[in-house]
Amino acid sequence: MDLTFSPQEIAFRDELRGWLAANQPDAAPVDGGEDAQYQWRRDWQRRLYDAGWAAPAWPVEYGGRGASLTESAIYYEEIGRSRSPLAANTLGLLLGGPTLMVWGTDEQKERYLPPILSAEEIWCQGFSEPEAGSDLASLKTRAVKDGEEWVVTGQKVWTSGAQYSKWCMLVARTDGDVPKHKGLTYFLMDMEQDAVQVRPLRQITGEDEFNELFIEEARIPDANVIGGVGNGWKVALTTLMNERAGLGFALQIRLRQLLDDTIAVAAERGLLEDPVYADELAELHTRCESIRLLAWKGLTDVERYGQPGPEGSLVKWLWSDTNQRLTQLAVDIVGPAALTAGTSWSYEFLRARGNTIEGGTTEVLKNIVAERVLGLPRLKVAV
Amino acid sequence: MDFGLTDDQREIQRTARELLAERARPDRVREHAEARSTDEQLWKELSELGWPGIAIAEEHGGQGLGQIELSILCEELGRSLAPVPFLGSAMAATVIQQDGSAEQRERWLGGLASGATIGALGAAVDGTAELVIGGREADVFVLIDEDGSGRILGAEEADVTPVDSVDPTRSTARVSGAGEPVGDGGACAGLGRALVSVSSELVGVCDRALAMTVEYVKDRKQFGVPVGAYQAVSHRCAQMLLETEKARATAAFAAWTADADPEALAEAAAMAKVCASSAAREVTASAIQAHGGIGFTWEADVHWLYKRAQLDAALLGGAKRHRARLAAILAERVGAGAAA
């Protein structure tokens, strides 16, 4: 056991920390709503890109730094620590790029990877549907071959950044006659066509972070199939496995910062000496540290032994639960300001409700833990 | 960064697990628990293997290994519920080694390392420590007073009254008496390590409770399917794993800290004890629930785990007390930040 970073990892961290200190992003725009926010994050990615910091985990040949898993985690920790925004094209960087690297042809990689990195072309993810959430493989969006093209019709939901995106990672059914996982194909769909309508989906926070896609006979050239016709489930799993890998470290640092902010307010108001609040804050402090340890343990076990431990699903579950508990406690500590619309405190606790749903609901995570880690039998449900 | 054990540590873990699977089988633990007797034969065997002295310096006849190795043994002994006075003896030795005077170390550590001397450690309130684990057979006691300072008492100078606790896999006693201060009479730094040892034992208890439960719910059928297929049951098991892994990660971190970053130990040990105490209570209670009616019987073995968990969870302060310590550390940190 050695819970320190190697000299090389420390050098990586210090270089990035130095760069972030010297290249603070501009202050977040106050006016202009979502569009201005998005442009701000796009400008930020451009700066990261120019300095070679957009996707350190990508191999050098694709414009990354070939960073190790540990370095990549350090990267997201430092992004979080410096309170920098996430890059505009985070889905392309974290999900789309790595998926293409595994499944894409040389032509596809050459064509699509560079503009992901530079934020010239933004990517979004068209997986979930109104009737296919946790049961993703039951999705109904259909793609039918028509000469050298596919004609796609269906509806997608929870597509963040769709209004800014050029490309959509789309999973559609290309064969209805085989068991549900087998008839799927993974496409790269051009969002700039009339057959794709993007409608904002307003969340409980009042903002439109997500969208719905209405797809009515959209056209996708055959060359935009990723990983082969009928292989969509496997390709989608590659995307999903990348979903939390790095981002978890940024989220974990944000949780830490929010806890520190809450502790500071509690201290100001003398609540740290109040045993009721002290007990709960100490519990959250302990959970926050447990999350950090479990996240690092999961990552370094993969790096060193090639075997993920049970930590992966546990970290997301524990993080989402802890963030909800913390933001709710903050309401008690901060008081009326946390229940006033438009404050950061009220935003945090409202947004936290989504944490136990997005990226795998807690219920699904518990199923995964029970079945794949503990080996418990799966309840057979009527299909 | 590496959370894994070294080859040597893995070997210690493997041989300990194999030995205890053989020598501390459930039927043997039950026999001793029902008789409220210590397994003296096993203690002798463990002593010959050098277990009691694993973290005692070589100059005192120990193996001179660290807290990680000691924690490995604690975890395995917790898993097996072996009826031996290991934990108390190791905790007493830890404090004497860390905080005792040269004379005290010289006097006690040799015997504690060889297993010829049995130690016990307890927290005293108004001078008296209740339910001191291993109290009946201990030759030397370390009592920790409210201010964190310690006293050493040889058995002959201690006032020892055996008291049966709910956990019959180990003896317990009420202990008082004057004794002499540990070291210079200041707060004992060795308590941090003692907390890690208890936490590690609790990780073993949790792990075993979970394993027994998983095995049971895969096998037990109701309404024609294994009960482990119902999410009400399987999600409970998932929760047990989460609590166990939290306890494992924080205990491992604290054990590493004890040797590699002692300044961070007070906080890490408190966190480990918070996680281990609450995990052990919840996980062993869940184990009883998931076993259904059989889990509530004397015949099933899960209650021994539940009872060991209760004693260890309370030992040297439960989760609430250590959260209060953590809150004090947080307050100090905020104060220091404001002053800086």
JSON list of N, CA and C in Angstrom, two decimals, chain A residues 141-192:
[
{"chain": "A", "resi": 141, "resn": "THR", "atom": "N", "xyz": [-36.39, 3.72, -31.44]},
{"chain": "A", "resi": 141, "resn": "THR", "atom": "CA", "xyz": [-36.00, 4.49, -32.62]},
{"chain": "A", "resi": 141, "resn": "THR", "atom": "C", "xyz": [-35.50, 3.54, -33.70]},
{"chain": "A", "resi": 142, "resn": "ARG", "atom": "N", "xyz": [-36.06, 3.69, -34.93]},
{"chain": "A", "resi": 142, "resn": "ARG", "atom": "CA", "xyz": [-35.76, 2.71, -35.99]},
{"chain": "A", "resi": 142, "resn": "ARG", "atom": "C", "xyz": [-34.89, 3.33, -37.07]},
{"chain": "A", "resi": 143, "resn": "ALA", "atom": "N", "xyz": [-34.00, 2.52, -37.62]},
{"chain": "A", "resi": 143, "resn": "ALA", "atom": "CA", "xyz": [-33.22, 2.95, -38.78]},
{"chain": "A", "resi": 143, "resn": "ALA", "atom": "C", "xyz": [-33.43, 1.91, -39.88]},
{"chain": "A", "resi": 144, "resn": "VAL", "atom": "N", "xyz": [-33.81, 2.38, -41.05]},
{"chain": "A", "resi": 144, "resn": "VAL", "atom": "CA", "xyz": [-34.09, 1.47, -42.17]},
{"chain": "A", "resi": 144, "resn": "VAL", "atom": "C", "xyz": [-33.14, 1.82, -43.31]},
{"chain": "A", "resi": 145, "resn": "LYS", "atom": "N", "xyz": [-32.53, 0.81, -43.89]},
{"chain": "A", "resi": 145, "resn": "LYS", "atom": "CA", "xyz": [-31.57, 1.02, -44.96]},
{"chain": "A", "resi": 145, "resn": "LYS", "atom": "C", "xyz": [-32.29, 1.48, -46.22]},
{"chain": "A", "resi": 146, "resn": "ASP", "atom": "N", "xyz": [-31.72, 2.49, -46.87]},
{"chain": "A", "resi": 146, "resn": "ASP", "atom": "CA", "xyz": [-32.27, 2.99, -48.14]},
{"chain": "A", "resi": 146, "resn": "ASP", "atom": "C", "xyz": [-31.08, 3.33, -49.02]},
{"chain": "A", "resi": 147, "resn": "GLY", "atom": "N", "xyz": [-30.66, 2.37, -49.83]},
{"chain": "A", "resi": 147, "resn": "GLY", "atom": "CA", "xyz": [-29.47, 2.56, -50.67]},
{"chain": "A", "resi": 147, "resn": "GLY", "atom": "C", "xyz": [-28.22, 2.67, -49.81]},
{"chain": "A", "resi": 148, "resn": "GLU", "atom": "N", "xyz": [-27.49, 3.77, -49.97]},
{"chain": "A", "resi": 148, "resn": "GLU", "atom": "CA", "xyz": [-26.26, 3.98, -49.20]},
{"chain": "A", "resi": 148, "resn": "GLU", "atom": "C", "xyz": [-26.54, 4.74, -47.90]},
{"chain": "A", "resi": 149, "resn": "GLU", "atom": "N", "xyz": [-27.81, 4.87, -47.58]},
{"chain": "A", "resi": 149, "resn": "GLU", "atom": "CA", "xyz": [-28.17, 5.66, -46.41]},
{"chain": "A", "resi": 149, "resn": "GLU", "atom": "C", "xyz": [-29.10, 4.89, -45.48]},
{"chain": "A", "resi": 150, "resn": "TRP", "atom": "N", "xyz": [-29.20, 5.40, -44.25]},
{"chain": "A", "resi": 150, "resn": "TRP", "atom": "CA", "xyz": [-30.17, 4.89, -43.29]},
{"chain": "A", "resi": 150, "resn": "TRP", "atom": "C", "xyz": [-31.18, 6.00, -43.03]},
{"chain": "A", "resi": 151, "resn": "VAL", "atom": "N", "xyz": [-32.45, 5.59, -42.90]},
{"chain": "A", "resi": 151, "resn": "VAL", "atom": "CA", "xyz": [-33.50, 6.56, -42.62]},
{"chain": "A", "resi": 151, "resn": "VAL", "atom": "C", "xyz": [-33.99, 6.29, -41.20]},
{"chain": "A", "resi": 152, "resn": "VAL", "atom": "N", "xyz": [-33.86, 7.35, -40.36]},
{"chain": "A", "resi": 152, "resn": "VAL", "atom": "CA", "xyz": [-34.10, 7.15, -38.92]},
{"chain": "A", "resi": 152, "resn": "VAL", "atom": "C", "xyz": [-35.32, 7.92, -38.46]},
{"chain": "A", "resi": 153, "resn": "THR", "atom": "N", "xyz": [-36.16, 7.24, -37.66]},
{"chain": "A", "resi": 153, "resn": "THR", "atom": "CA", "xyz": [-37.34, 7.87, -37.10]},
{"chain": "A", "resi": 153, "resn": "THR", "atom": "C", "xyz": [-37.48, 7.44, -35.64]},
{"chain": "A", "resi": 154, "resn": "GLY", "atom": "N", "xyz": [-37.72, 8.42, -34.77]},
{"chain": "A", "resi": 154, "resn": "GLY", "atom": "CA", "xyz": [-37.91, 8.09, -33.36]},
{"chain": "A", "resi": 154, "resn": "GLY", "atom": "C", "xyz": [-37.75, 9.31, -32.48]},
{"chain": "A", "resi": 155, "resn": "GLN", "atom": "N", "xyz": [-37.65, 9.03, -31.17]},
{"chain": "A", "resi": 155, "resn": "GLN", "atom": "CA", "xyz": [-37.56, 10.12, -30.21]},
{"chain": "A", "resi": 155, "resn": "GLN", "atom": "C", "xyz": [-36.50, 9.80, -29.16]},
{"chain": "A", "resi": 156, "resn": "LYS", "atom": "N", "xyz": [-35.70, 10.80, -28.85]},
{"chain": "A", "resi": 156, "resn": "LYS", "atom": "CA", "xyz": [-34.67, 10.61, -27.82]},
{"chain": "A", "resi": 156, "resn": "LYS", "atom": "C", "xyz": [-34.88, 11.67, -26.74]},
{"chain": "A", "resi": 157, "resn": "VAL", "atom": "N", "xyz": [-34.36, 11.38, -25.54]},
{"chain": "A", "resi": 157, "resn": "VAL", "atom": "CA", "xyz": [-34.60, 12.32, -24.44]},
{"chain": "A", "resi": 157, "resn": "VAL", "atom": "C", "xyz": [-33.35, 12.40, -23.57]},
{"chain": "A", "resi": 158, "resn": "TRP", "atom": "N", "xyz": [-33.23, 13.47, -22.80]},
{"chain": "A", "resi": 158, "resn": "TRP", "atom": "CA", "xyz": [-32.08, 13.74, -21.92]},
{"chain": "A", "resi": 158, "resn": "TRP", "atom": "C", "xyz": [-30.80, 13.99, -22.70]},
{"chain": "A", "resi": 159, "resn": "THR", "atom": "N", "xyz": [-30.94, 14.54, -23.92]},
{"chain": "A", "resi": 159, "resn": "THR", "atom": "CA", "xyz": [-29.74, 14.82, -24.70]},
{"chain": "A", "resi": 159, "resn": "THR", "atom": "C", "xyz": [-29.23, 16.20, -24.34]},
{"chain": "A", "resi": 160, "resn": "SER", "atom": "N", "xyz": [-28.22, 16.23, -23.47]},
{"chain": "A", "resi": 160, "resn": "SER", "atom": "CA", "xyz": [-27.68, 17.54, -23.08]},
{"chain": "A", "resi": 160, "resn": "SER", "atom": "C", "xyz": [-26.85, 18.12, -24.21]},
{"chain": "A", "resi": 161, "resn": "GLY", "atom": "N", "xyz": [-26.95, 19.41, -24.36]},
{"chain": "A", "resi": 161, "resn": "GLY", "atom": "CA", "xyz": [-26.18, 20.13, -25.37]},
{"chain": "A", "resi": 161, "resn": "GLY", "atom": "C", "xyz": [-26.61, 19.87, -26.80]},
{"chain": "A", "resi": 162, "resn": "ALA", "atom": "N", "xyz": [-27.78, 19.26, -27.01]},
{"chain": "A", "resi": 162, "resn": "ALA", "atom": "CA", "xyz": [-28.21, 18.92, -28.39]},
{"chain": "A", "resi": 162, "resn": "ALA", "atom": "C", "xyz": [-28.31, 20.15, -29.27]},
{"chain": "A", "resi": 163, "resn": "GLN", "atom": "N", "xyz": [-28.74, 21.26, -28.67]},
{"chain": "A", "resi": 163, "resn": "GLN", "atom": "CA", "xyz": [-28.93, 22.47, -29.49]},
{"chain": "A", "resi": 163, "resn": "GLN", "atom": "C", "xyz": [-27.62, 23.04, -30.01]},
{"chain": "A", "resi": 164, "resn": "TYR", "atom": "N", "xyz": [-26.50, 22.63, -29.40]},
{"chain": "A", "resi": 164, "resn": "TYR", "atom": "CA", "xyz": [-25.20, 23.13, -29.85]},
{"chain": "A", "resi": 164, "resn": "TYR", "atom": "C", "xyz": [-24.42, 22.08, -30.64]},
{"chain": "A", "resi": 165, "resn": "SER", "atom": "N", "xyz": [-25.02, 20.89, -30.79]},
{"chain": "A", "resi": 165, "resn": "SER", "atom": "CA", "xyz": [-24.24, 19.77, -31.29]},
{"chain": "A", "resi": 165, "resn": "SER", "atom": "C", "xyz": [-24.27, 19.64, -32.80]},
{"chain": "A", "resi": 166, "resn": "LYS", "atom": "N", "xyz": [-23.15, 19.18, -33.33]},
{"chain": "A", "resi": 166, "resn": "LYS", "atom": "CA", "xyz": [-23.06, 18.82, -34.73]},
{"chain": "A", "resi": 166, "resn": "LYS", "atom": "C", "xyz": [-23.36, 17.33, -34.90]},
{"chain": "A", "resi": 167, "resn": "TRP", "atom": "N", "xyz": [-22.87, 16.52, -33.95]},
{"chain": "A", "resi": 167, "resn": "TRP", "atom": "CA", "xyz": [-23.01, 15.07, -34.08]},
{"chain": "A", "resi": 167, "resn": "TRP", "atom": "C", "xyz": [-23.72, 14.46, -32.88]},
{"chain": "A", "resi": 168, "resn": "CYS", "atom": "N", "xyz": [-24.53, 13.46, -33.19]},
{"chain": "A", "resi": 168, "resn": "CYS", "atom": "CA", "xyz": [-25.23, 12.74, -32.12]},
{"chain": "A", "resi": 168, "resn": "CYS", "atom": "C", "xyz": [-24.83, 11.26, -32.15]},
{"chain": "A", "resi": 169, "resn": "MET", "atom": "N", "xyz": [-24.37, 10.75, -30.99]},
{"chain": "A", "resi": 169, "resn": "MET", "atom": "CA", "xyz": [-24.11, 9.31, -30.85]},
{"chain": "A", "resi": 169, "resn": "MET", "atom": "C", "xyz": [-25.48, 8.67, -30.69]},
{"chain": "A", "resi": 170, "resn": "LEU", "atom": "N", "xyz": [-25.95, 8.05, -31.75]},
{"chain": "A", "resi": 170, "resn": "LEU", "atom": "CA", "xyz": [-27.33, 7.57, -31.77]},
{"chain": "A", "resi": 170, "resn": "LEU", "atom": "C", "xyz": [-27.39, 6.05, -31.82]},
{"chain": "A", "resi": 171, "resn": "VAL", "atom": "N", "xyz": [-28.15, 5.48, -30.90]},
{"chain": "A", "resi": 171, "resn": "VAL", "atom": "CA", "xyz": [-28.37, 4.04, -30.97]},
{"chain": "A", "resi": 171, "resn": "VAL", "atom": "C", "xyz": [-29.79, 3.81, -31.46]},
{"chain": "A", "resi": 172, "resn": "ALA", "atom": "N", "xyz": [-29.93, 3.03, -32.55]},
{"chain": "A", "resi": 172, "resn": "ALA", "atom": "CA", "xyz": [-31.25, 2.80, -33.15]},
{"chain": "A", "resi": 172, "resn": "ALA", "atom": "C", "xyz": [-31.42, 1.32, -33.48]},
{"chain": "A", "resi": 173, "resn": "ARG", "atom": "N", "xyz": [-32.68, 0.93, -33.60]},
{"chain": "A", "resi": 173, "resn": "ARG", "atom": "CA", "xyz": [-32.98, -0.47, -33.92]},
{"chain": "A", "resi": 173, "resn": "ARG", "atom": "C", "xyz": [-32.94, -0.67, -35.43]},
{"chain": "A", "resi": 174, "resn": "THR", "atom": "N", "xyz": [-32.08, -1.58, -35.87]},
{"chain": "A", "resi": 174, "resn": "THR", "atom": "CA", "xyz": [-31.98, -1.86, -37.31]},
{"chain": "A", "resi": 174, "resn": "THR", "atom": "C", "xyz": [-32.54, -3.23, -37.65]},
{"chain": "A", "resi": 175, "resn": "ASP", "atom": "N", "xyz": [-32.86, -4.01, -36.63]},
{"chain": "A", "resi": 175, "resn": "ASP", "atom": "CA", "xyz": [-33.46, -5.32, -36.88]},
{"chain": "A", "resi": 175, "resn": "ASP", "atom": "C", "xyz": [-34.44, -5.63, -35.77]},
{"chain": "A", "resi": 176, "resn": "GLY", "atom": "N", "xyz": [-35.70, -5.70, -36.11]},
{"chain": "A", "resi": 176, "resn": "GLY", "atom": "CA", "xyz": [-36.75, -5.94, -35.10]},
{"chain": "A", "resi": 176, "resn": "GLY", "atom": "C", "xyz": [-37.04, -7.41, -34.89]},
{"chain": "A", "resi": 177, "resn": "ASP", "atom": "N", "xyz": [-36.37, -8.27, -35.65]},
{"chain": "A", "resi": 177, "resn": "ASP", "atom": "CA", "xyz": [-36.70, -9.70, -35.60]},
{"chain": "A", "resi": 177, "resn": "ASP", "atom": "C", "xyz": [-35.79, -10.51, -34.70]},
{"chain": "A", "resi": 178, "resn": "VAL", "atom": "N", "xyz": [-34.81, -9.86, -34.08]},
{"chain": "A", "resi": 178, "resn": "VAL", "atom": "CA", "xyz": [-33.89, -10.59, -33.21]},
{"chain": "A", "resi": 178, "resn": "VAL", "atom": "C", "xyz": [-34.07, -10.08, -31.78]},
{"chain": "A", "resi": 179, "resn": "PRO", "atom": "N", "xyz": [-33.59, -10.84, -30.77]},
{"chain": "A", "resi": 179, "resn": "PRO", "atom": "CA", "xyz": [-33.72, -10.38, -29.37]},
{"chain": "A", "resi": 179, "resn": "PRO", "atom": "C", "xyz": [-33.20, -8.95, -29.21]},
{"chain": "A", "resi": 180, "resn": "LYS", "atom": "N", "xyz": [-33.78, -8.24, -28.24]},
{"chain": "A", "resi": 180, "resn": "LYS", "atom": "CA", "xyz": [-33.66, -6.78, -28.24]},
{"chain": "A", "resi": 180, "resn": "LYS", "atom": "C", "xyz": [-32.23, -6.22, -28.24]},
{"chain": "A", "resi": 181, "resn": "HIS", "atom": "N", "xyz": [-31.29, -6.88, -27.53]},
{"chain": "A", "resi": 181, "resn": "HIS", "atom": "CA", "xyz": [-29.92, -6.35, -27.52]},
{"chain": "A", "resi": 181, "resn": "HIS", "atom": "C", "xyz": [-29.24, -6.50, -28.87]},
{"chain": "A", "resi": 182, "resn": "LYS", "atom": "N", "xyz": [-29.73, -7.45, -29.67]},
{"chain": "A", "resi": 182, "resn": "LYS", "atom": "CA", "xyz": [-28.99, -7.80, -30.88]},
{"chain": "A", "resi": 182, "resn": "LYS", "atom": "C", "xyz": [-29.34, -6.97, -32.10]},
{"chain": "A", "resi": 183, "resn": "GLY", "atom": "N", "xyz": [-30.50, -6.32, -32.10]},
{"chain": "A", "resi": 183, "resn": "GLY", "atom": "CA", "xyz": [-30.93, -5.61, -33.30]},
{"chain": "A", "resi": 183, "resn": "GLY", "atom": "C", "xyz": [-30.55, -4.14, -33.33]},
{"chain": "A", "resi": 184, "resn": "LEU", "atom": "N", "xyz": [-29.53, -3.76, -32.54]},
{"chain": "A", "resi": 184, "resn": "LEU", "atom": "CA", "xyz": [-29.21, -2.33, -32.43]},
{"chain": "A", "resi": 184, "resn": "LEU", "atom": "C", "xyz": [-27.94, -1.97, -33.22]},
{"chain": "A", "resi": 185, "resn": "THR", "atom": "N", "xyz": [-27.93, -0.74, -33.72]},
{"chain": "A", "resi": 185, "resn": "THR", "atom": "CA", "xyz": [-26.74, -0.24, -34.42]},
{"chain": "A", "resi": 185, "resn": "THR", "atom": "C", "xyz": [-26.42, 1.16, -33.89]},
{"chain": "A", "resi": 186, "resn": "TYR", "atom": "N", "xyz": [-25.13, 1.44, -33.84]},
{"chain": "A", "resi": 186, "resn": "TYR", "atom": "CA", "xyz": [-24.63, 2.72, -33.30]},
{"chain": "A", "resi": 186, "resn": "TYR", "atom": "C", "xyz": [-24.28, 3.62, -34.49]},
{"chain": "A", "resi": 187, "resn": "PHE", "atom": "N", "xyz": [-24.89, 4.79, -34.54]},
{"chain": "A", "resi": 187, "resn": "PHE", "atom": "CA", "xyz": [-24.67, 5.72, -35.65]},
{"chain": "A", "resi": 187, "resn": "PHE", "atom": "C", "xyz": [-24.08, 7.04, -35.15]},
{"chain": "A", "resi": 188, "resn": "LEU", "atom": "N", "xyz": [-23.52, 7.74, -36.09]},
{"chain": "A", "resi": 188, "resn": "LEU", "atom": "CA", "xyz": [-23.14, 9.13, -35.86]},
{"chain": "A", "resi": 188, "resn": "LEU", "atom": "C", "xyz": [-24.08, 9.96, -36.73]},
{"chain": "A", "resi": 189, "resn": "MET", "atom": "N", "xyz": [-25.01, 10.66, -36.11]},
{"chain": "A", "resi": 189, "resn": "MET", "atom": "CA", "xyz": [-26.04, 11.37, -36.87]},
{"chain": "A", "resi": 189, "resn": "MET", "atom": "C", "xyz": [-25.74, 12.86, -36.92]},
{"chain": "A", "resi": 190, "resn": "ASP", "atom": "N", "xyz": [-25.81, 13.41, -38.14]},
{"chain": "A", "resi": 190, "resn": "ASP", "atom": "CA", "xyz": [-25.64, 14.85, -38.33]},
{"chain": "A", "resi": 190, "resn": "ASP", "atom": "C", "xyz": [-26.87, 15.57, -37.77]},
{"chain": "A", "resi": 191, "resn": "MET", "atom": "N", "xyz": [-26.63, 16.46, -36.81]},
{"chain": "A", "resi": 191, "resn": "MET", "atom": "CA", "xyz": [-27.76, 17.16, -36.18]},
{"chain": "A", "resi": 191, "resn": "MET", "atom": "C", "xyz": [-28.27, 18.30, -37.05]},
{"chain": "A", "resi": 192, "resn": "GLU", "atom": "N", "xyz": [-27.46, 18.70, -38.04]},
{"chain": "A", "resi": 192, "resn": "GLU", "atom": "CA", "xyz": [-27.85, 19.84, -38.86]},
{"chain": "A", "resi": 192, "resn": "GLU", "atom": "C", "xyz": [-28.70, 19.38, -40.04]}
]
